[in-house]
mmCIF file of C-alpha atoms in Angstrom:
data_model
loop_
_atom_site.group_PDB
_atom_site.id
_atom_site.type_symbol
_atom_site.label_atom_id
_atom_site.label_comp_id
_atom_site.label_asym_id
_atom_site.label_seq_id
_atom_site.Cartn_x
_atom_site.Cartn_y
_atom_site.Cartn_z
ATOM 1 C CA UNK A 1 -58.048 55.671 11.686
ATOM 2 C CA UNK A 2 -53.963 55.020 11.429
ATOM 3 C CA UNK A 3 -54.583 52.552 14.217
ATOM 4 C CA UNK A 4 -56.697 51.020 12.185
ATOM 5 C CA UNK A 5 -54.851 51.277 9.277
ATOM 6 C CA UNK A 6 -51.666 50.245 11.125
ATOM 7 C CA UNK A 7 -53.329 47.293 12.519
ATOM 8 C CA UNK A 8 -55.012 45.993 8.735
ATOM 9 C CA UNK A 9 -51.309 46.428 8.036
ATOM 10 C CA UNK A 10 -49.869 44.407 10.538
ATOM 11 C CA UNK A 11 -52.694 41.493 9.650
ATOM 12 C CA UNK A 12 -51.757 41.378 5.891
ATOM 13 C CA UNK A 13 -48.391 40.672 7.079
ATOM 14 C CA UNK A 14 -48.888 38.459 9.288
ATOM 15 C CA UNK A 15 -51.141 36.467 6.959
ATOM 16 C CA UNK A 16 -48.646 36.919 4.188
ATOM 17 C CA UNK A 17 -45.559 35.560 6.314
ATOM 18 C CA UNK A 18 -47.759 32.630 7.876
ATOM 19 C CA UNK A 19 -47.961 30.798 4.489
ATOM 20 C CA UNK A 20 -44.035 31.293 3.955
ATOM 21 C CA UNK A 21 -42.771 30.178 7.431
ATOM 22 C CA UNK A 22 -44.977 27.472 6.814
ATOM 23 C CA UNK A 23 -43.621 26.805 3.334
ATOM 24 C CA UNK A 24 -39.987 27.200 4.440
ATOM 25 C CA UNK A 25 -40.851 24.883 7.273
ATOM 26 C CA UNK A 26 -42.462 22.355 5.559
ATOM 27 C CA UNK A 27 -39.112 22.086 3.136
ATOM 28 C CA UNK A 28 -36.631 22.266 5.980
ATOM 29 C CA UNK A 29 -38.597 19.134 7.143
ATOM 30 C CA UNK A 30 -38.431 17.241 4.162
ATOM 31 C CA UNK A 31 -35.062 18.175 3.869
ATOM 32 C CA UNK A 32 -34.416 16.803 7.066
ATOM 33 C CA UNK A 33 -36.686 13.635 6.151
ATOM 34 C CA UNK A 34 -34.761 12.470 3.142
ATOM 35 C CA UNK A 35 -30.966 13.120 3.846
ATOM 36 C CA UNK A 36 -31.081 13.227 7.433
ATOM 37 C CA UNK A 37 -30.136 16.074 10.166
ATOM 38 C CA UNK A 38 -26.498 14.903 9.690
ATOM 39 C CA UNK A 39 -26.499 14.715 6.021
ATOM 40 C CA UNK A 40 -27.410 18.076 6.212
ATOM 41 C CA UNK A 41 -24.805 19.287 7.918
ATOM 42 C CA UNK A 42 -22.701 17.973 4.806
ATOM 43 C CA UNK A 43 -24.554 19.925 3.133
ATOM 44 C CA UNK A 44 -24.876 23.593 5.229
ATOM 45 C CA UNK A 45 -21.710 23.243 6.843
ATOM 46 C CA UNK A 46 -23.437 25.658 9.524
ATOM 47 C CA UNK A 47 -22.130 23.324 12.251
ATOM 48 C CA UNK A 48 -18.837 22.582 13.083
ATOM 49 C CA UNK A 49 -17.635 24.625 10.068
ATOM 50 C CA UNK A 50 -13.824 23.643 11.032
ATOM 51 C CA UNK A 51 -14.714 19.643 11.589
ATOM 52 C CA UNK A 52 -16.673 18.967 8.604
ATOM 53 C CA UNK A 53 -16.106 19.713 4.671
ATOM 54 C CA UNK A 54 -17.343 18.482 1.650
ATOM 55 C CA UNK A 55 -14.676 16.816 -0.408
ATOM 56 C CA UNK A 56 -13.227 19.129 -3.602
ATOM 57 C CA UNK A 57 -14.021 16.475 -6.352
ATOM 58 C CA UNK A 58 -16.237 13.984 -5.608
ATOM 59 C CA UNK A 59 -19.288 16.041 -4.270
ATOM 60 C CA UNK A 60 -21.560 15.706 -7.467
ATOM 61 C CA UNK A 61 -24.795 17.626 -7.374
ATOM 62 C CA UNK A 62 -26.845 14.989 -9.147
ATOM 63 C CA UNK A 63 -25.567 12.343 -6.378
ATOM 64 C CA UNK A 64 -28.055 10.239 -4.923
ATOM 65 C CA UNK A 65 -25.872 9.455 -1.635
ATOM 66 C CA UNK A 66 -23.826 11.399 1.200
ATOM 67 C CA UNK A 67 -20.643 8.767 2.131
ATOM 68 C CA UNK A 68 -19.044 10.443 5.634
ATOM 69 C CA UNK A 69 -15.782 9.461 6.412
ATOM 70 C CA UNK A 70 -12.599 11.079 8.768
ATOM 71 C CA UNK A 71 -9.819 12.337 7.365
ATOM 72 C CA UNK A 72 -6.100 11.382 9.258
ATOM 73 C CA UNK A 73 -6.594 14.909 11.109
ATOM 74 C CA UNK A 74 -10.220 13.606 12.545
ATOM 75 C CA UNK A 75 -11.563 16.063 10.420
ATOM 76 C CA UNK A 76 -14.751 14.579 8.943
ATOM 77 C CA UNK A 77 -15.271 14.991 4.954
ATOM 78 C CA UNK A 78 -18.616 14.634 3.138
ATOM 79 C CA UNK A 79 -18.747 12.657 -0.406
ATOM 80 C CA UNK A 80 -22.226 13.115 -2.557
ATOM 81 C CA UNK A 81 -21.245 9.811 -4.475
ATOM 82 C CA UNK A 82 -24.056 7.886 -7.362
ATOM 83 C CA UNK A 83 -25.688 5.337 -5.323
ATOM 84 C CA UNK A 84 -26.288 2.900 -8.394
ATOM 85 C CA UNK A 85 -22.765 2.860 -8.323
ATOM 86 C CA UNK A 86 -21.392 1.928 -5.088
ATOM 87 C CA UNK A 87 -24.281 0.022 -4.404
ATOM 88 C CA UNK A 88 -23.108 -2.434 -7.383
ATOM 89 C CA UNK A 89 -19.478 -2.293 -6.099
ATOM 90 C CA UNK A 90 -19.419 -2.539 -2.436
ATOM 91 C CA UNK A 91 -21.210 -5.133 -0.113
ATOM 92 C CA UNK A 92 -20.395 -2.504 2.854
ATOM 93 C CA UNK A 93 -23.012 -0.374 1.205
ATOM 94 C CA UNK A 94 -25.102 -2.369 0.071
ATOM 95 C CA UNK A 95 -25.313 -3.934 3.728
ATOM 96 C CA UNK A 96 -25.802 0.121 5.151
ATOM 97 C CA UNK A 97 -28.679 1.129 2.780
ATOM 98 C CA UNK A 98 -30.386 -1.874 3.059
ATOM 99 C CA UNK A 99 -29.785 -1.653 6.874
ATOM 100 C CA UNK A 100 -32.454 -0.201 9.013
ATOM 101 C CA UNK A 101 -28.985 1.772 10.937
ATOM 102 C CA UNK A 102 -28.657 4.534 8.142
ATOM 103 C CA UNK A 103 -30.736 6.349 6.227
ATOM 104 C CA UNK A 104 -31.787 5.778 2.508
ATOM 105 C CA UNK A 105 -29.667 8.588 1.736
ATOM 106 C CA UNK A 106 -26.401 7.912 3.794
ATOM 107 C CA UNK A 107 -23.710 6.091 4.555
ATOM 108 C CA UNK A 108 -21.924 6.442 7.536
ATOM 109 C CA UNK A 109 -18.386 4.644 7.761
ATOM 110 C CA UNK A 110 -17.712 3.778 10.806
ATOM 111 C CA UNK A 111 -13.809 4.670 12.358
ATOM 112 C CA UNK A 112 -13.301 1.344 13.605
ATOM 113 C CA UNK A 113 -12.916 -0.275 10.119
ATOM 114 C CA UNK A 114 -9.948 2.434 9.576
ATOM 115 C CA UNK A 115 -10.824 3.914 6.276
ATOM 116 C CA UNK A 116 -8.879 6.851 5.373
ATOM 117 C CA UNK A 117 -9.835 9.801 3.277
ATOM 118 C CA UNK A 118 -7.002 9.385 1.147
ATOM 119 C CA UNK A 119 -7.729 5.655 0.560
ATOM 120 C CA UNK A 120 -10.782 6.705 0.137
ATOM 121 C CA UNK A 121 -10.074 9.491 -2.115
ATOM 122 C CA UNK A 122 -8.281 7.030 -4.586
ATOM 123 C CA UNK A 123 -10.664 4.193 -4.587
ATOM 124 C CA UNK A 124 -12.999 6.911 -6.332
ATOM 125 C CA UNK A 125 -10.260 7.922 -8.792
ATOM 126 C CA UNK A 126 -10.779 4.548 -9.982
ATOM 127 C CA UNK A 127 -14.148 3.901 -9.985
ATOM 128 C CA UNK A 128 -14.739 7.097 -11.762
ATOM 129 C CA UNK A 129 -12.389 6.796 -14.284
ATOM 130 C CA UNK A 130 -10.282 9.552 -13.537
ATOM 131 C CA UNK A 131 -7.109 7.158 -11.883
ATOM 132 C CA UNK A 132 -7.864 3.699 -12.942
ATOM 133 C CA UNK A 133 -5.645 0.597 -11.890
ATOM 134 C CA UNK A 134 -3.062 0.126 -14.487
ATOM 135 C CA UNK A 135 0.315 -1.446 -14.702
ATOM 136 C CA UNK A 136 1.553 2.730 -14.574
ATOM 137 C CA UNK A 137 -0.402 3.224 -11.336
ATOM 138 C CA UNK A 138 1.502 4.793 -8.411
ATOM 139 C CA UNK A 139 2.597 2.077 -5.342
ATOM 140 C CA UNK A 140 0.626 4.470 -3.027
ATOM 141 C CA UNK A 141 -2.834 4.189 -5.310
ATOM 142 C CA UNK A 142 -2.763 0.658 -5.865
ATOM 143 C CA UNK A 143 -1.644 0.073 -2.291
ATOM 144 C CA UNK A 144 -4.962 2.645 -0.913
ATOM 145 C CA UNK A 145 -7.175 0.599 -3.253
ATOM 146 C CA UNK A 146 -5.989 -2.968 -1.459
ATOM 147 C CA UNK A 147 -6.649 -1.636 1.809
ATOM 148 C CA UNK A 148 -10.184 0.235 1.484
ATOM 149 C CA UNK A 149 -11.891 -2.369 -1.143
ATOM 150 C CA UNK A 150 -10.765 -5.311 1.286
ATOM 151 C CA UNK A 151 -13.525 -7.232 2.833
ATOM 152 C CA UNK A 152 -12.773 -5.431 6.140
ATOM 153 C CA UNK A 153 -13.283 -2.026 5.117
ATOM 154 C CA UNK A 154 -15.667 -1.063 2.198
ATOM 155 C CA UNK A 155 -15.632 -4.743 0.537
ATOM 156 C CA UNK A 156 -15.235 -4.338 -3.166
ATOM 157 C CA UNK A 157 -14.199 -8.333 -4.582
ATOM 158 C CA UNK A 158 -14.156 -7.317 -7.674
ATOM 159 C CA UNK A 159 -11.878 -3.905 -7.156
ATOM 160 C CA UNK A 160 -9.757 -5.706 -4.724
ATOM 161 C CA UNK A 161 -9.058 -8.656 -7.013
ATOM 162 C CA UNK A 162 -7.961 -6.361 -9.708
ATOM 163 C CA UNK A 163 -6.079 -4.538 -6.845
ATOM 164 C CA UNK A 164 -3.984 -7.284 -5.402
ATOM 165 C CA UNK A 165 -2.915 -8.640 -8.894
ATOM 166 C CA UNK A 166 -1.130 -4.882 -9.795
ATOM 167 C CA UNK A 167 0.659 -5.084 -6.478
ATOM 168 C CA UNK A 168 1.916 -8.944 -6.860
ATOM 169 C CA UNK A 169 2.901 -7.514 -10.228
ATOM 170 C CA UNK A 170 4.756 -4.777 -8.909
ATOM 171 C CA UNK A 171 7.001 -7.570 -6.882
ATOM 172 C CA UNK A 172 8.779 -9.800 -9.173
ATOM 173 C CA UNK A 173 10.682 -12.885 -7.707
ATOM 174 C CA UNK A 174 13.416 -14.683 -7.990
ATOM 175 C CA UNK A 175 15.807 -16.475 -8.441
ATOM 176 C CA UNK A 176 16.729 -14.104 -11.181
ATOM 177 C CA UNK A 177 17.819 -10.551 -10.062
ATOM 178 C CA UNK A 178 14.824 -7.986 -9.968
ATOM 179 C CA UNK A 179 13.805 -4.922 -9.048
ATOM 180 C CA UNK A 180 11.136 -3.612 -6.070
ATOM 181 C CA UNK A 181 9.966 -0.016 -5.336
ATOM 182 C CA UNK A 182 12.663 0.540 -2.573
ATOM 183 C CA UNK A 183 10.596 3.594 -0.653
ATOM 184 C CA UNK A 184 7.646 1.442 0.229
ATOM 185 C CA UNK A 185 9.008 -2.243 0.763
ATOM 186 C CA UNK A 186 7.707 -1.678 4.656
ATOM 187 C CA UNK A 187 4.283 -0.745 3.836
ATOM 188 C CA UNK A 188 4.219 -3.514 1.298
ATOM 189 C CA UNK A 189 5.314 -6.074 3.223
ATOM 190 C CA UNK A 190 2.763 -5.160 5.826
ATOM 191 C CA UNK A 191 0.165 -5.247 3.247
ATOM 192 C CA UNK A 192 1.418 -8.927 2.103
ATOM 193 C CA UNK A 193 0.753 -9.857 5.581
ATOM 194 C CA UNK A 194 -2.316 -8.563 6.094
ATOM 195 C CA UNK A 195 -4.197 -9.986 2.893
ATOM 196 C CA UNK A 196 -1.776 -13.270 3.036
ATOM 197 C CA UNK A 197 0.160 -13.070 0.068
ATOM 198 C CA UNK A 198 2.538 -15.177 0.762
ATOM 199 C CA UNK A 199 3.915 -15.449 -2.829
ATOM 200 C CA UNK A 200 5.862 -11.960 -3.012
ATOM 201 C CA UNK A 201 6.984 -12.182 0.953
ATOM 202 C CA UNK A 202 10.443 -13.656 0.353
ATOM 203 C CA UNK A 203 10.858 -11.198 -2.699
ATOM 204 C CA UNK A 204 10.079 -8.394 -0.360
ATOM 205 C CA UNK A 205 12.515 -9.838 2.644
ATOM 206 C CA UNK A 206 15.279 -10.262 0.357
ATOM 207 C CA UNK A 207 15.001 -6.370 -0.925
ATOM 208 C CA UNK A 208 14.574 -4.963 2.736
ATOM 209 C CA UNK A 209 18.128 -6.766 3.389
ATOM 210 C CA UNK A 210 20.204 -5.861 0.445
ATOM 211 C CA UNK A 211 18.240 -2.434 -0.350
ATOM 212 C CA UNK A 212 17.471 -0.806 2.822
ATOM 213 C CA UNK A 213 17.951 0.040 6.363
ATOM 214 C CA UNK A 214 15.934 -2.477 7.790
ATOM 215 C CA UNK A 215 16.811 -2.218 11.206
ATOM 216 C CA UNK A 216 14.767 0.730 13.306
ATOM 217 C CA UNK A 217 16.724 3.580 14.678
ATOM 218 C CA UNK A 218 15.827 5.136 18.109
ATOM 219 C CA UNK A 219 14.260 7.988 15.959
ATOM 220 C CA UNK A 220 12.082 5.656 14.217
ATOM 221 C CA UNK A 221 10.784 3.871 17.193
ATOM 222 C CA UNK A 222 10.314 7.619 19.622
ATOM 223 C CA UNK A 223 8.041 8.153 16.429
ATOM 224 C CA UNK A 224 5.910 5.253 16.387
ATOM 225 C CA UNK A 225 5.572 5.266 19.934
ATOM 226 C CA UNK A 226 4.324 8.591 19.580
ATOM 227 C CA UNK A 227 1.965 8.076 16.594
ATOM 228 C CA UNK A 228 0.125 5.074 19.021
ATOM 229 C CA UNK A 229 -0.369 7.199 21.465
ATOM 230 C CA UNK A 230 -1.194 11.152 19.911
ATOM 231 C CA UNK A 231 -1.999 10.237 16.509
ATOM 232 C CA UNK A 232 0.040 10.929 13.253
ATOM 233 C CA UNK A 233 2.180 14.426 13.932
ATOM 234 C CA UNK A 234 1.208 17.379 11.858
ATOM 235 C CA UNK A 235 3.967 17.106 9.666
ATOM 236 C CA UNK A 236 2.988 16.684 6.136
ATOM 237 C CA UNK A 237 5.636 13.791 5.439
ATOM 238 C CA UNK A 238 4.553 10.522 5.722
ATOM 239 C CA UNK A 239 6.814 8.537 8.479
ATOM 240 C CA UNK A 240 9.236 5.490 7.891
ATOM 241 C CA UNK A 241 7.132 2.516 8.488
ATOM 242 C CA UNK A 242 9.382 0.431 11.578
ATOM 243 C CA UNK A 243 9.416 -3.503 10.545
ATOM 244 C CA UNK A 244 7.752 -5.493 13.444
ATOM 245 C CA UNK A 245 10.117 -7.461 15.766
ATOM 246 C CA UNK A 246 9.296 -10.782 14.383
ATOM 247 C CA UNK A 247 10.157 -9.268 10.320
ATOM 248 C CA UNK A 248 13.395 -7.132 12.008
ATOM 249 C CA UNK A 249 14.519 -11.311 13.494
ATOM 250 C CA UNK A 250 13.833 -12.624 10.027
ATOM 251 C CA UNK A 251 15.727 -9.970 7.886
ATOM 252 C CA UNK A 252 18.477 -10.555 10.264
ATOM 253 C CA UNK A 253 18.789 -13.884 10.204
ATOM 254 C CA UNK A 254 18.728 -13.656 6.100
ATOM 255 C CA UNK A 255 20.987 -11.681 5.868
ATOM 256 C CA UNK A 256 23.324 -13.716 8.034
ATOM 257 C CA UNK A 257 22.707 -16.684 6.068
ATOM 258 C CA UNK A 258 23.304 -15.041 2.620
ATOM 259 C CA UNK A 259 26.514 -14.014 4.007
ATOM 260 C CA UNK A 260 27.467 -17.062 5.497
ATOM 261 C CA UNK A 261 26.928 -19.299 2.521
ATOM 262 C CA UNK A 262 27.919 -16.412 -0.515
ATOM 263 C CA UNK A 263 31.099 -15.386 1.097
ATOM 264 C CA UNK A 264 33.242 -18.755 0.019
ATOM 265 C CA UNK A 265 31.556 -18.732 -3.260
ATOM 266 C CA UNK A 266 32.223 -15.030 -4.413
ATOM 267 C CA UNK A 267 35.812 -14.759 -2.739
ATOM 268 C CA UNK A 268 36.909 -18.134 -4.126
ATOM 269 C CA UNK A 269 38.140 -18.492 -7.499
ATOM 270 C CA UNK A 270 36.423 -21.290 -9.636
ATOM 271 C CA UNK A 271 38.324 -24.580 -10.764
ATOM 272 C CA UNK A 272 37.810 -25.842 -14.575
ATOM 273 C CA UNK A 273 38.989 -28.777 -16.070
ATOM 274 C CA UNK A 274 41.062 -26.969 -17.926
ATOM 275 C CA UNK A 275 44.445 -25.787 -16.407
ATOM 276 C CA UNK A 276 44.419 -22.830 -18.555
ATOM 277 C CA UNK A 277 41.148 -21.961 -17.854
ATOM 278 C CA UNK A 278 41.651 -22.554 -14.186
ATOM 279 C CA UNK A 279 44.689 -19.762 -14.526
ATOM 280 C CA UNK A 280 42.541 -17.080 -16.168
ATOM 281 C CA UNK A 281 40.494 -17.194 -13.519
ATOM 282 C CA UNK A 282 42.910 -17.337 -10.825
ATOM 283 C CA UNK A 283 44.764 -13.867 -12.199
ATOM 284 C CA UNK A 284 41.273 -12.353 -13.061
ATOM 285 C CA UNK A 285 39.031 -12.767 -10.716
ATOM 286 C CA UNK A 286 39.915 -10.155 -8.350
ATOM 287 C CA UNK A 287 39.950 -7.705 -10.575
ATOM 288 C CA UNK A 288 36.878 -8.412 -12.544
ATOM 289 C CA UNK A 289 34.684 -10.190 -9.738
ATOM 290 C CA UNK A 290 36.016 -9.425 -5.907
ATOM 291 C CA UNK A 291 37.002 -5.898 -6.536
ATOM 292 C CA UNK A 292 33.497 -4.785 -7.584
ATOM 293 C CA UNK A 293 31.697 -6.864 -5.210
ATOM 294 C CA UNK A 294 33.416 -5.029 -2.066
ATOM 295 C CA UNK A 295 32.546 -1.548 -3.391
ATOM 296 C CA UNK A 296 29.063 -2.682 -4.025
ATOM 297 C CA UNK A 297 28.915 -4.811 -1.028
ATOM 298 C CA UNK A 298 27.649 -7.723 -3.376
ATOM 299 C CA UNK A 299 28.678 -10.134 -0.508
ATOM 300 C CA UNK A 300 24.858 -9.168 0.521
ATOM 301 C CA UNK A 301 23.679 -9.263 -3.200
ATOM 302 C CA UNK A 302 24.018 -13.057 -4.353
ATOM 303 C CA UNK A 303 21.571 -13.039 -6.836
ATOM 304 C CA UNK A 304 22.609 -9.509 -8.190
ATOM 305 C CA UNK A 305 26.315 -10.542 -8.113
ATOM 306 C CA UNK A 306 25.886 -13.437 -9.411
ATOM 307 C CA UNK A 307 24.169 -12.020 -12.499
ATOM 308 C CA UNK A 308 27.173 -10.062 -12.688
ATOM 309 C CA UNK A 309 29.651 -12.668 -13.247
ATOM 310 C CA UNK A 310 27.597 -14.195 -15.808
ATOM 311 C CA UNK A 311 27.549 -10.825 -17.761
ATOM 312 C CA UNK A 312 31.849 -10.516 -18.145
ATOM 313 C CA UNK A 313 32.924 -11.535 -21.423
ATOM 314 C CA UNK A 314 34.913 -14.670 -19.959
ATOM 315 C CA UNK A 315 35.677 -15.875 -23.925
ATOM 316 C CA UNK A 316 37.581 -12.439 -24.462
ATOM 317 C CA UNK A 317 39.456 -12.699 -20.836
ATOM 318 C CA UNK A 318 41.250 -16.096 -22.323
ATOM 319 C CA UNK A 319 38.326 -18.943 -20.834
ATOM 320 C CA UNK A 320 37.516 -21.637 -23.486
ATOM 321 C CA UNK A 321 33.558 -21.589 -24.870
ATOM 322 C CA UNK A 322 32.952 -25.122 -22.614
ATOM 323 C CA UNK A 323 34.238 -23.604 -19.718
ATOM 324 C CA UNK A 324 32.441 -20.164 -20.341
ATOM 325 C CA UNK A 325 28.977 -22.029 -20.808
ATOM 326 C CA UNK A 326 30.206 -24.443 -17.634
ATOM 327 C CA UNK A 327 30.551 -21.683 -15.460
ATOM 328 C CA UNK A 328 27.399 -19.846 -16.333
ATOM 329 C CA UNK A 329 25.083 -22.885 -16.070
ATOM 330 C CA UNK A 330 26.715 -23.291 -12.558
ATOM 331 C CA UNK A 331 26.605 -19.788 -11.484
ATOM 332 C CA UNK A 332 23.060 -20.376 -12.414
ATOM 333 C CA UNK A 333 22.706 -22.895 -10.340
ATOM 334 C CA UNK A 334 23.824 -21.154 -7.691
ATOM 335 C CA UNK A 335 21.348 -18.376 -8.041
ATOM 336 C CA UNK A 336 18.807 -21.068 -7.765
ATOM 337 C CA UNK A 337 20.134 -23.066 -4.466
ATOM 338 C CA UNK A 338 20.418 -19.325 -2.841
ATOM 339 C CA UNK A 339 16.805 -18.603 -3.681
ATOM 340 C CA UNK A 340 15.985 -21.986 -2.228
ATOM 341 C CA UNK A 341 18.235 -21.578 0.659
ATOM 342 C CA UNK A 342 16.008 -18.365 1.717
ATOM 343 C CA UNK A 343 13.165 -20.382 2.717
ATOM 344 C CA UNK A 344 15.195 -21.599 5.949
ATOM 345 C CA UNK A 345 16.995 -18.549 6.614
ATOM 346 C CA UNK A 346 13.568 -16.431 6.850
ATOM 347 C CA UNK A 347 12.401 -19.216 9.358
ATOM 348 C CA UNK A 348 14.895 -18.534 11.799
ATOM 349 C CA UNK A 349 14.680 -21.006 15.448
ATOM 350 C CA UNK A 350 11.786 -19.090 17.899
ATOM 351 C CA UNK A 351 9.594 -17.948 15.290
ATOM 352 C CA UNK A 352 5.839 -18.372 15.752
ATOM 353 C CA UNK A 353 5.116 -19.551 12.158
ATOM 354 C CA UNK A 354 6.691 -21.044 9.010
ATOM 355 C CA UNK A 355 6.814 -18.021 6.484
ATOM 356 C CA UNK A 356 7.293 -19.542 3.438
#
């Protein structure tokens, strides 16, 4: 009888777990149906716990999509993004989920366009409101937006219009002085070539040579050498961008030429028609001008120094008010022909192309 009773036992639960294995079954299946074996492993993270992660922010339950991408470590990270969203934004998706490649579910970025989490990462900000594009954005989110909503990566016109006008905007140009973000003039000028914008180039030239050190140190080059070949170090600090041979010739041969042609002009004092003018001049302008252009080193500074002169009060140092308005249109003038002048000097003989 407890055989028995052992036996009815072991029927009732084997009839009670067949319907649940089935159950459990049948959803594991559909799970697998609609996102995909490798969505779910987004999802689980029972696989290749240390490889795979689902990003902090932009995993949103109610998202319709899984967007996989690597990080810089080749550590893959997991977005659950709106579909209706990217879909109106990016061609690259809409050319994946309409593909027959990828699931309906899924969008699998592939490493040989080169998008980065971190571009990545901020191209959401924006489209989610949370770090729009503004005239205050960062250099590093407007310049991750460029790259990843450029037609060769996820393909955004709209977002990469709206891009690519905040970074010509965060270039000014001459021939008046201005100002450029001086810890990213590398990256930018790589990103002017890359998406042809010609119109800030010569801006960006004339900052590397009076701002920076543009020429690459041993250091700089074991580095890059060493990034081509292992991958970024695991050093948290970004490294200094090294300028291309072809940009290295061209910022030296600017900088020769500015020196060449502004070295008469700043240590020569000007003539007037006046005599007495003339004289004020002669006893003040190495005080006033020279003085403060060697302990600047405005000799590589034209436009800046230039600027400069214009500012001194020449009226209160003795000069007459048609010499002082003379002088200023011609020092003017001068910032003009050196901004002109550029154009040949960052063309330099055995280049492969006209730059500007």
């Amino acid at each position: 009888m407890a055989n028995l009773t052992n036996v009815t036992a072991s029927r009732r639960a084997l009839f009670t777990l067949i319907p649940v294995s089935l159950a459990a079954g049948l959803t594991y299946w559909l799970s697998w149906r609609t996102t995909g074996s490798k969505a779910s492993l987004c999802t689980t993270m029972t696989t290749e716990p240390h490889n795979v992660r689902q990003h902090p922010t932009y995993w949103f339950n109610d998202g319709s999509i899984v967007v996989r991408s690597r990080s810089m470590s080749n550590k893959e990270v997991c977005f659950k993004l709106h579909g209706s969203l990217l879909r109106r934004q990016s061609r690259f998706v809409q050319r994946m989920l309409d593909s027959e490649i990828s699931a309906d579910s899924e969008v699998l970025i592939p490493p040989e366009l080169g998008v980065q989490v971190q571009d990545l990462t901020a191209l959401l900000e924006h489209l989610y409101h949370d770090t729009p594009l503004s005239a205050q954005a960062p250099f590093s989110h407007v310049a991750a937006i460029l790259r990843v909503s450029s037609p060769d990566q996820l393909d955004l016109p709209g977002v990469h219009m709206s891009a690519r006008a905040y970074f010509v905007s965060m270039f000014p140009q001459g021939p008046q002085p201005f100002a450029h973000p001086r810890n990213h003039l590398e990256e930018a000028l790589a990103l002017a070539h890359s998406y042809q914008i010609p119109s800030i180039r010569k801006g960006i030239y004339y900052s590397l040579v009076t701002t920076s050190e543009f020429e690459p140190e041993d250091d700089d080059l074991d580095l890059e050498n060493s990034i081509k070949s292992n991958g970024l170090p695991g050093s948290s600090s970004t490294p200094r961008l090294v300028l291309p041979p072809t940009d290295v010739k061209r910022c030296r041969s600017l900088m020769t030429g500015i020196v060449e042609h502004f070295t008469p002009v700043l240590f020569t004092p000007p003539a007037t028609p006046h005599m007495a003018c003339t004289d004020v001049f002669a006893d003040k302008w190495m005080l006033l001008v020279i003085t403060p252009a060697i302990s600047d080193s405005g000799v590589c500074k034209p436009l800046e120094m230039l600027e400069q002169i214009k500012q001194i009060d020449w009226a209160a140092e003795g000069l007459c008010v048609a010499c002082v308005r003379e002088k200023t249109q011609e020092w003017t003038q001068e910032q003009e022909d050196v901004w002109e002048k550029m154009n040949s000097w960052l063309n330099p003989e055995g280049t492969k192309q006209s730059l500007v």
